Amino acid sequence: GQSLEQPSEVTAVEGAIVQINCTYQTSGFYGLSWYQQHDGGAPTFLSYNALDGLEETGRFSSFLSRSDSYGYLLLQELQMKDSASYFCAVRGNNAGNMLTFGGGTRLMVKP
Amino acid sequence: DGGITQSPKYLFRKEGQNVTLSCEQNLNHDAMYWYRQDPGQGLRLIYYSQIVNDFQKGDIAEGYSVSREKKESFPLTVTSAQKNPTAFYLCASSPSRADTQYFGPGTRLTVL
């Protein structure tokens, strides 16, 4: 099967940098995705890594190391609106090659 | 505007009743998905469909049923066989089996 582990909660101050880690176990690997979800809202896609290295999209960056089965999401210049839950999701060789989501990391940004 | 709509936003039902949650998309996506989310938890896949008139069970399909008669629509029925149906239900779509999924606003179901 597939499983992912990420910290349940992270706290940081406005303007700082925070890193949310994700380790995964999967048979086969197609890619690691990150989604953001504000309380009561729908998840929205942030980034996707299929190959090792860093992908940058504005204040957000995502990193992948396939040999370590590890990735992280880096948020820079934190803003209050970044307070949300962040989910990593992996697609591997499960039935239908569907996404499996981690339990989510709740990020609290303080002034 | 293209997107995914789910209705209703909040739904209350008595125990033992079946209930159908609506999901419609106008993104012209082939694939559609239903997820369940419990408080403080991640998303768990209930059913998915990669093409019209075909759908597959996800990780937690017991007590649920779906249909995919049109590309735009993927309704989910929560049956009385689902032992703990109170949850937040999210519908998503994607172009074929892409890793980028687009989510609807969700339906919060409470069974009394």
PDB file of C-alpha atoms in Angstrom:
ATOM      1  CA  GLY A   1       0.000   0.000   0.000  1.00  0.00           C
ATOM      2  CA  GLN A   2       0.846   3.639   0.107  1.00  0.00           C
ATOM      3  CA  SER A   3       1.332   5.786   3.183  1.00  0.00           C
ATOM      4  CA  LEU A   4       2.568   9.307   3.918  1.00  0.00           C
ATOM      5  CA  GLU A   5       3.759  10.992   7.079  1.00  0.00           C
ATOM      6  CA  GLN A   6       3.809  14.701   7.761  1.00  0.00           C
ATOM      7  CA  PRO A   7       3.801  16.710  11.006  1.00  0.00           C
ATOM      8  CA  SER A   8       0.355  17.399  12.355  1.00  0.00           C
ATOM      9  CA  GLU A   9       1.021  21.024  13.250  1.00  0.00           C
ATOM     10  CA  VAL A  10       3.570  23.763  12.609  1.00  0.00           C
ATOM     11  CA  THR A  11       3.624  27.313  13.975  1.00  0.00           C
ATOM     12  CA  ALA A  12       5.595  30.238  12.543  1.00  0.00           C
ATOM     13  CA  VAL A  13       5.573  34.021  12.624  1.00  0.00           C
ATOM     14  CA  GLU A  14       4.609  36.379   9.858  1.00  0.00           C
ATOM     15  CA  GLY A  15       7.479  37.066   7.467  1.00  0.00           C
ATOM     16  CA  ALA A  16       9.387  33.926   8.408  1.00  0.00           C
ATOM     17  CA  ILE A  17      10.182  30.791   6.370  1.00  0.00           C
ATOM     18  CA  VAL A  18       8.643  27.433   7.204  1.00  0.00           C
ATOM     19  CA  GLN A  19       9.303  23.953   5.853  1.00  0.00           C
ATOM     20  CA  ILE A  20       6.692  21.181   5.926  1.00  0.00           C
ATOM     21  CA  ASN A  21       8.160  17.724   5.494  1.00  0.00           C
ATOM     22  CA  CYS A  22       6.572  14.658   3.972  1.00  0.00           C
ATOM     23  CA  THR A  23       7.914  11.120   3.861  1.00  0.00           C
ATOM     24  CA  TYR A  24       6.156   8.460   1.868  1.00  0.00           C
ATOM     25  CA  GLN A  25       6.069   4.753   1.220  1.00  0.00           C
ATOM     26  CA  THR A  26       4.779   3.574  -2.109  1.00  0.00           C
ATOM     27  CA  SER A  27       5.189   0.779  -4.601  1.00  0.00           C
ATOM     28  CA  GLY A  28       6.115   2.589  -7.757  1.00  0.00           C
ATOM     29  CA  PHE A  29       6.254   6.375  -7.924  1.00  0.00           C
ATOM     30  CA  TYR A  30       4.849   8.883 -10.360  1.00  0.00           C
ATOM     31  CA  GLY A  31       4.946  12.102  -8.392  1.00  0.00           C
ATOM     32  CA  LEU A  32       4.427  14.039  -5.166  1.00  0.00           C
ATOM     33  CA  SER A  33       1.858  16.823  -5.007  1.00  0.00           C
ATOM     34  CA  TRP A  34       1.018  19.495  -2.447  1.00  0.00           C
ATOM     35  CA  TYR A  35      -2.417  20.945  -1.716  1.00  0.00           C
ATOM     36  CA  GLN A  36      -3.551  23.800   0.529  1.00  0.00           C
ATOM     37  CA  GLN A  37      -6.860  23.787   2.376  1.00  0.00           C
ATOM     38  CA  HIS A  38      -8.266  26.637   4.439  1.00  0.00           C
ATOM     39  CA  ASP A  39     -10.692  25.751   7.211  1.00  0.00           C
ATOM     40  CA  GLY A  40     -14.021  24.668   5.752  1.00  0.00           C
ATOM     41  CA  GLY A  41     -12.776  25.130   2.204  1.00  0.00           C
ATOM     42  CA  ALA A  42     -11.747  23.027  -0.735  1.00  0.00           C
ATOM     43  CA  PRO A  43      -8.168  21.855  -1.270  1.00  0.00           C
ATOM     44  CA  THR A  44      -6.321  23.759  -3.970  1.00  0.00           C
ATOM     45  CA  PHE A  45      -3.330  22.492  -5.895  1.00  0.00           C
ATOM     46  CA  LEU A  46       0.028  24.114  -5.046  1.00  0.00           C
ATOM     47  CA  SER A  47       2.804  22.141  -6.705  1.00  0.00           C
ATOM     48  CA  TYR A  48       3.946  18.864  -8.187  1.00  0.00           C
ATOM     49  CA  ASN A  49       7.325  17.107  -8.310  1.00  0.00           C
ATOM     50  CA  ALA A  50       7.992  14.087 -10.458  1.00  0.00           C
ATOM     51  CA  LEU A  51      11.786  14.450 -10.549  1.00  0.00           C
ATOM     52  CA  ASP A  52      14.349  15.185  -7.855  1.00  0.00           C
ATOM     53  CA  GLY A  53      15.012  18.794  -7.057  1.00  0.00           C
ATOM     54  CA  LEU A  54      13.335  22.033  -6.249  1.00  0.00           C
ATOM     55  CA  GLU A  55      10.306  23.545  -7.991  1.00  0.00           C
ATOM     56  CA  GLU A  56       9.626  27.201  -7.267  1.00  0.00           C
ATOM     57  CA  THR A  57       6.317  29.009  -7.660  1.00  0.00           C
ATOM     58  CA  GLY A  58       6.413  32.477  -6.168  1.00  0.00           C
ATOM     59  CA  ARG A  59       6.694  32.301  -2.388  1.00  0.00           C
ATOM     60  CA  PHE A  60       6.171  28.529  -2.411  1.00  0.00           C
ATOM     61  CA  SER A  61       8.760  25.917  -3.351  1.00  0.00           C
ATOM     62  CA  SER A  62       8.565  22.140  -3.274  1.00  0.00           C
ATOM     63  CA  PHE A  63      11.449  19.693  -3.102  1.00  0.00           C
ATOM     64  CA  LEU A  64      11.666  15.992  -3.852  1.00  0.00           C
ATOM     65  CA  SER A  65      14.259  13.313  -3.190  1.00  0.00           C
ATOM     66  CA  ARG A  66      13.079  10.021  -4.660  1.00  0.00           C
ATOM     67  CA  SER A  67      15.997   8.066  -3.199  1.00  0.00           C
ATOM     68  CA  ASP A  68      14.974   9.191   0.305  1.00  0.00           C
ATOM     69  CA  SER A  69      11.195   8.968  -0.364  1.00  0.00           C
ATOM     70  CA  TYR A  70      11.029  12.478   0.991  1.00  0.00           C
ATOM     71  CA  GLY A  71       9.757  15.853  -0.007  1.00  0.00           C
ATOM     72  CA  TYR A  72       9.029  19.191   1.543  1.00  0.00           C
ATOM     73  CA  LEU A  73       7.048  22.330   0.935  1.00  0.00           C
ATOM     74  CA  LEU A  74       8.823  25.598   1.668  1.00  0.00           C
ATOM     75  CA  LEU A  75       6.821  28.732   2.316  1.00  0.00           C
ATOM     76  CA  GLN A  76       8.695  32.018   2.365  1.00  0.00           C
ATOM     77  CA  GLU A  77       7.684  35.476   3.553  1.00  0.00           C
ATOM     78  CA  LEU A  78       4.818  33.993   5.502  1.00  0.00           C
ATOM     79  CA  GLN A  79       1.559  35.893   5.536  1.00  0.00           C
ATOM     80  CA  MET A  80      -1.413  35.498   7.842  1.00  0.00           C
ATOM     81  CA  LYS A  81      -3.454  34.141   4.924  1.00  0.00           C
ATOM     82  CA  ASP A  82      -1.043  31.193   4.697  1.00  0.00           C
ATOM     83  CA  SER A  83      -2.615  29.780   7.855  1.00  0.00           C
ATOM     84  CA  ALA A  84      -4.179  26.599   6.509  1.00  0.00           C
ATOM     85  CA  SER A  85      -3.685  22.857   6.290  1.00  0.00           C
ATOM     86  CA  TYR A  86      -1.174  21.518   3.793  1.00  0.00           C
ATOM     87  CA  PHE A  87      -1.418  18.009   2.370  1.00  0.00           C
ATOM     88  CA  CYS A  88       1.158  16.032   0.487  1.00  0.00           C
ATOM     89  CA  ALA A  89      -0.155  13.374  -1.896  1.00  0.00           C
ATOM     90  CA  VAL A  90       1.650  10.618  -3.759  1.00  0.00           C
ATOM     91  CA  ARG A  91       0.708   8.699  -6.873  1.00  0.00           C
ATOM     92  CA  GLY A  92       2.130   5.218  -7.135  1.00  0.00           C
ATOM     93  CA  ASN A  93       1.230   1.775  -8.385  1.00  0.00           C
ATOM     94  CA  ASN A  94      -1.919   1.359  -6.343  1.00  0.00           C
ATOM     95  CA  ALA A  95      -5.163   0.345  -8.031  1.00  0.00           C
ATOM     96  CA  GLY A  96      -5.906   2.889 -10.710  1.00  0.00           C
ATOM     97  CA  ASN A  97      -2.739   4.849  -9.869  1.00  0.00           C
ATOM     98  CA  MET A  98      -4.787   7.153  -7.700  1.00  0.00           C
ATOM     99  CA  LEU A  99      -3.518   9.842  -5.342  1.00  0.00           C
ATOM    100  CA  THR A 100      -3.034   8.930  -1.692  1.00  0.00           C
ATOM    101  CA  PHE A 101      -3.107  11.912   0.672  1.00  0.00           C
ATOM    102  CA  GLY A 102      -1.203  12.437   3.894  1.00  0.00           C
ATOM    103  CA  GLY A 103      -2.985  13.429   7.076  1.00  0.00           C
ATOM    104  CA  GLY A 104      -2.178  17.101   6.614  1.00  0.00           C
ATOM    105  CA  THR A 105      -0.087  19.690   8.456  1.00  0.00           C
ATOM    106  CA  ARG A 106      -1.927  22.542  10.100  1.00  0.00           C
ATOM    107  CA  LEU A 107       0.143  25.731   9.745  1.00  0.00           C
ATOM    108  CA  MET A 108      -0.570  28.576  12.117  1.00  0.00           C
ATOM    109  CA  VAL A 109       0.998  31.916  11.247  1.00  0.00           C
ATOM    110  CA  LYS A 110       1.235  34.342  14.161  1.00  0.00           C
ATOM    111  CA  PRO A 111       1.743  38.095  13.958  1.00  0.00           C
TER     112      PRO A 111
ATOM    113  CA  ASP B   1     -16.518  30.446 -15.294  1.00  0.00           C
ATOM    114  CA  GLY B   2     -15.270  26.877 -15.322  1.00  0.00           C
ATOM    115  CA  GLY B   3     -15.356  24.901 -12.136  1.00  0.00           C
ATOM    116  CA  ILE B   4     -16.880  22.224  -9.980  1.00  0.00           C
ATOM    117  CA  THR B   5     -20.109  22.680  -8.082  1.00  0.00           C
ATOM    118  CA  GLN B   6     -21.393  20.593  -5.226  1.00  0.00           C
ATOM    119  CA  SER B   7     -24.771  20.894  -3.660  1.00  0.00           C
ATOM    120  CA  PRO B   8     -25.964  21.324  -1.071  1.00  0.00           C
ATOM    121  CA  LYS B   9     -23.242  22.852   1.108  1.00  0.00           C
ATOM    122  CA  TYR B  10     -24.826  21.482   4.297  1.00  0.00           C
ATOM    123  CA  LEU B  11     -27.051  18.426   4.488  1.00  0.00           C
ATOM    124  CA  PHE B  12     -28.830  16.865   7.428  1.00  0.00           C
ATOM    125  CA  ARG B  13     -30.376  13.411   7.305  1.00  0.00           C
ATOM    126  CA  LYS B  14     -31.879  10.955   9.723  1.00  0.00           C
ATOM    127  CA  GLU B  15     -30.114   7.709  10.394  1.00  0.00           C
ATOM    128  CA  GLY B  16     -31.186   4.972   8.002  1.00  0.00           C
ATOM    129  CA  GLN B  17     -31.963   7.293   5.084  1.00  0.00           C
ATOM    130  CA  ASN B  18     -30.087   7.243   1.815  1.00  0.00           C
ATOM    131  CA  VAL B  19     -28.849  10.609   0.588  1.00  0.00           C
ATOM    132  CA  THR B  20     -27.405  11.710  -2.770  1.00  0.00           C
ATOM    133  CA  LEU B  21     -24.720  14.378  -3.060  1.00  0.00           C
ATOM    134  CA  SER B  22     -24.453  16.252  -6.318  1.00  0.00           C
ATOM    135  CA  CYS B  23     -21.229  17.017  -8.207  1.00  0.00           C
ATOM    136  CA  GLU B  24     -21.091  18.807 -11.550  1.00  0.00           C
ATOM    137  CA  GLN B  25     -18.074  20.050 -13.518  1.00  0.00           C
ATOM    138  CA  ASN B  26     -17.788  22.135 -16.684  1.00  0.00           C
ATOM    139  CA  LEU B  27     -14.019  21.771 -17.065  1.00  0.00           C
ATOM    140  CA  ASN B  28     -14.390  19.022 -19.673  1.00  0.00           C
ATOM    141  CA  HIS B  29     -12.341  16.701 -17.463  1.00  0.00           C
ATOM    142  CA  ASP B  30     -12.469  12.969 -18.055  1.00  0.00           C
ATOM    143  CA  ALA B  31     -11.737  11.881 -14.487  1.00  0.00           C
ATOM    144  CA  MET B  32     -13.826  12.569 -11.393  1.00  0.00           C
ATOM    145  CA  TYR B  33     -13.365  11.569  -7.761  1.00  0.00           C
ATOM    146  CA  TRP B  34     -15.158  11.476  -4.442  1.00  0.00           C
ATOM    147  CA  TYR B  35     -13.259  11.910  -1.181  1.00  0.00           C
ATOM    148  CA  ARG B  36     -14.296  11.801   2.432  1.00  0.00           C
ATOM    149  CA  GLN B  37     -12.622  14.011   5.031  1.00  0.00           C
ATOM    150  CA  ASP B  38     -13.096  13.622   8.767  1.00  0.00           C
ATOM    151  CA  PRO B  39     -12.134  16.415  11.199  1.00  0.00           C
ATOM    152  CA  GLY B  40      -8.377  16.919  11.348  1.00  0.00           C
ATOM    153  CA  GLN B  41      -7.762  14.131   8.864  1.00  0.00           C
ATOM    154  CA  GLY B  42      -6.593  13.761   5.299  1.00  0.00           C
ATOM    155  CA  LEU B  43      -8.676  12.878   2.264  1.00  0.00           C
ATOM    156  CA  ARG B  44      -9.716   9.283   1.657  1.00  0.00           C
ATOM    157  CA  LEU B  45     -10.828   8.129  -1.763  1.00  0.00           C
ATOM    158  CA  ILE B  46     -14.349   6.687  -1.971  1.00  0.00           C
ATOM    159  CA  TYR B  47     -14.887   6.190  -5.724  1.00  0.00           C
ATOM    160  CA  TYR B  48     -13.356   7.414  -8.930  1.00  0.00           C
ATOM    161  CA  SER B  49     -14.314   7.453 -12.583  1.00  0.00           C
ATOM    162  CA  GLN B  50     -11.897   7.874 -15.463  1.00  0.00           C
ATOM    163  CA  ILE B  51     -14.500   7.776 -18.211  1.00  0.00           C
ATOM    164  CA  VAL B  52     -18.246   7.982 -18.691  1.00  0.00           C
ATOM    165  CA  ASN B  53     -20.170   4.826 -17.727  1.00  0.00           C
ATOM    166  CA  ASP B  54     -17.206   3.438 -15.803  1.00  0.00           C
ATOM    167  CA  PHE B  55     -16.194   3.849 -12.168  1.00  0.00           C
ATOM    168  CA  GLN B  56     -14.001   2.054  -9.649  1.00  0.00           C
ATOM    169  CA  LYS B  57     -13.993   1.616  -5.886  1.00  0.00           C
ATOM    170  CA  GLY B  58     -11.492   3.571  -3.868  1.00  0.00           C
ATOM    171  CA  ASP B  59     -10.169   2.795  -0.427  1.00  0.00           C
ATOM    172  CA  ILE B  60     -13.431   3.234   1.512  1.00  0.00           C
ATOM    173  CA  ALA B  61     -16.265   2.390  -0.920  1.00  0.00           C
ATOM    174  CA  GLU B  62     -18.396   0.328   1.463  1.00  0.00           C
ATOM    175  CA  GLY B  63     -21.778   1.951   2.071  1.00  0.00           C
ATOM    176  CA  TYR B  64     -21.470   4.293  -0.919  1.00  0.00           C
ATOM    177  CA  SER B  65     -22.566   4.131  -4.555  1.00  0.00           C
ATOM    178  CA  VAL B  66     -21.980   6.334  -7.615  1.00  0.00           C
ATOM    179  CA  SER B  67     -23.000   6.697 -11.232  1.00  0.00           C
ATOM    180  CA  ARG B  68     -21.345   8.377 -14.202  1.00  0.00           C
ATOM    181  CA  GLU B  69     -23.947   8.687 -16.933  1.00  0.00           C
ATOM    182  CA  LYS B  70     -22.651  12.051 -18.176  1.00  0.00           C
ATOM    183  CA  LYS B  71     -19.141  13.435 -18.386  1.00  0.00           C
ATOM    184  CA  GLU B  72     -20.162  16.461 -16.341  1.00  0.00           C
ATOM    185  CA  SER B  73     -21.863  14.673 -13.462  1.00  0.00           C
ATOM    186  CA  PHE B  74     -20.738  12.223 -10.779  1.00  0.00           C
ATOM    187  CA  PRO B  75     -23.328  11.934  -7.978  1.00  0.00           C
ATOM    188  CA  LEU B  76     -22.546  10.063  -4.778  1.00  0.00           C
ATOM    189  CA  THR B  77     -25.185   8.201  -2.767  1.00  0.00           C
ATOM    190  CA  VAL B  78     -24.514   7.608   0.899  1.00  0.00           C
ATOM    191  CA  THR B  79     -26.561   4.563   1.788  1.00  0.00           C
ATOM    192  CA  SER B  80     -27.913   3.396   5.120  1.00  0.00           C
ATOM    193  CA  ALA B  81     -25.201   0.719   5.061  1.00  0.00           C
ATOM    194  CA  GLN B  82     -22.524   3.355   5.720  1.00  0.00           C
ATOM    195  CA  LYS B  83     -21.950   3.020   9.453  1.00  0.00           C
ATOM    196  CA  ASN B  84     -20.569   6.483  10.143  1.00  0.00           C
ATOM    197  CA  PRO B  85     -21.633   8.822   7.341  1.00  0.00           C
ATOM    198  CA  THR B  86     -21.189  12.174   9.096  1.00  0.00           C
ATOM    199  CA  ALA B  87     -18.253  13.814   7.321  1.00  0.00           C
ATOM    200  CA  PHE B  88     -17.136  16.441   4.798  1.00  0.00           C
ATOM    201  CA  TYR B  89     -17.459  15.117   1.239  1.00  0.00           C
ATOM    202  CA  LEU B  90     -15.310  16.534  -1.531  1.00  0.00           C
ATOM    203  CA  CYS B  91     -15.685  15.985  -5.251  1.00  0.00           C
ATOM    204  CA  ALA B  92     -12.768  16.577  -7.617  1.00  0.00           C
ATOM    205  CA  SER B  93     -11.948  16.285 -11.283  1.00  0.00           C
ATOM    206  CA  SER B  94      -8.823  16.137 -13.408  1.00  0.00           C
ATOM    207  CA  PRO B  95      -7.828  15.753 -17.048  1.00  0.00           C
ATOM    208  CA  SER B  96      -7.404  11.962 -17.291  1.00  0.00           C
ATOM    209  CA  ARG B  97      -5.194  10.673 -14.473  1.00  0.00           C
ATOM    210  CA  ALA B  98      -3.398  13.920 -13.766  1.00  0.00           C
ATOM    211  CA  ASP B  99      -1.861  14.779 -10.455  1.00  0.00           C
ATOM    212  CA  THR B 100      -3.531  18.161 -10.498  1.00  0.00           C
ATOM    213  CA  GLN B 101      -7.034  17.719  -9.173  1.00  0.00           C
ATOM    214  CA  TYR B 102      -9.601  20.489  -8.964  1.00  0.00           C
ATOM    215  CA  PHE B 103     -11.942  20.344  -6.002  1.00  0.00           C
ATOM    216  CA  GLY B 104     -15.490  21.464  -5.460  1.00  0.00           C
ATOM    217  CA  PRO B 105     -16.497  23.411  -2.323  1.00  0.00           C
ATOM    218  CA  GLY B 106     -17.645  20.259  -0.524  1.00  0.00           C
ATOM    219  CA  THR B 107     -20.805  19.052   1.182  1.00  0.00           C
ATOM    220  CA  ARG B 108     -20.908  18.705   4.942  1.00  0.00           C
ATOM    221  CA  LEU B 109     -23.219  15.799   5.768  1.00  0.00           C
ATOM    222  CA  THR B 110     -24.579  15.335   9.264  1.00  0.00           C
ATOM    223  CA  VAL B 111     -26.588  12.258  10.089  1.00  0.00           C
ATOM    224  CA  LEU B 112     -28.758  12.682  13.159  1.00  0.00           C
TER     225      LEU B 112
END
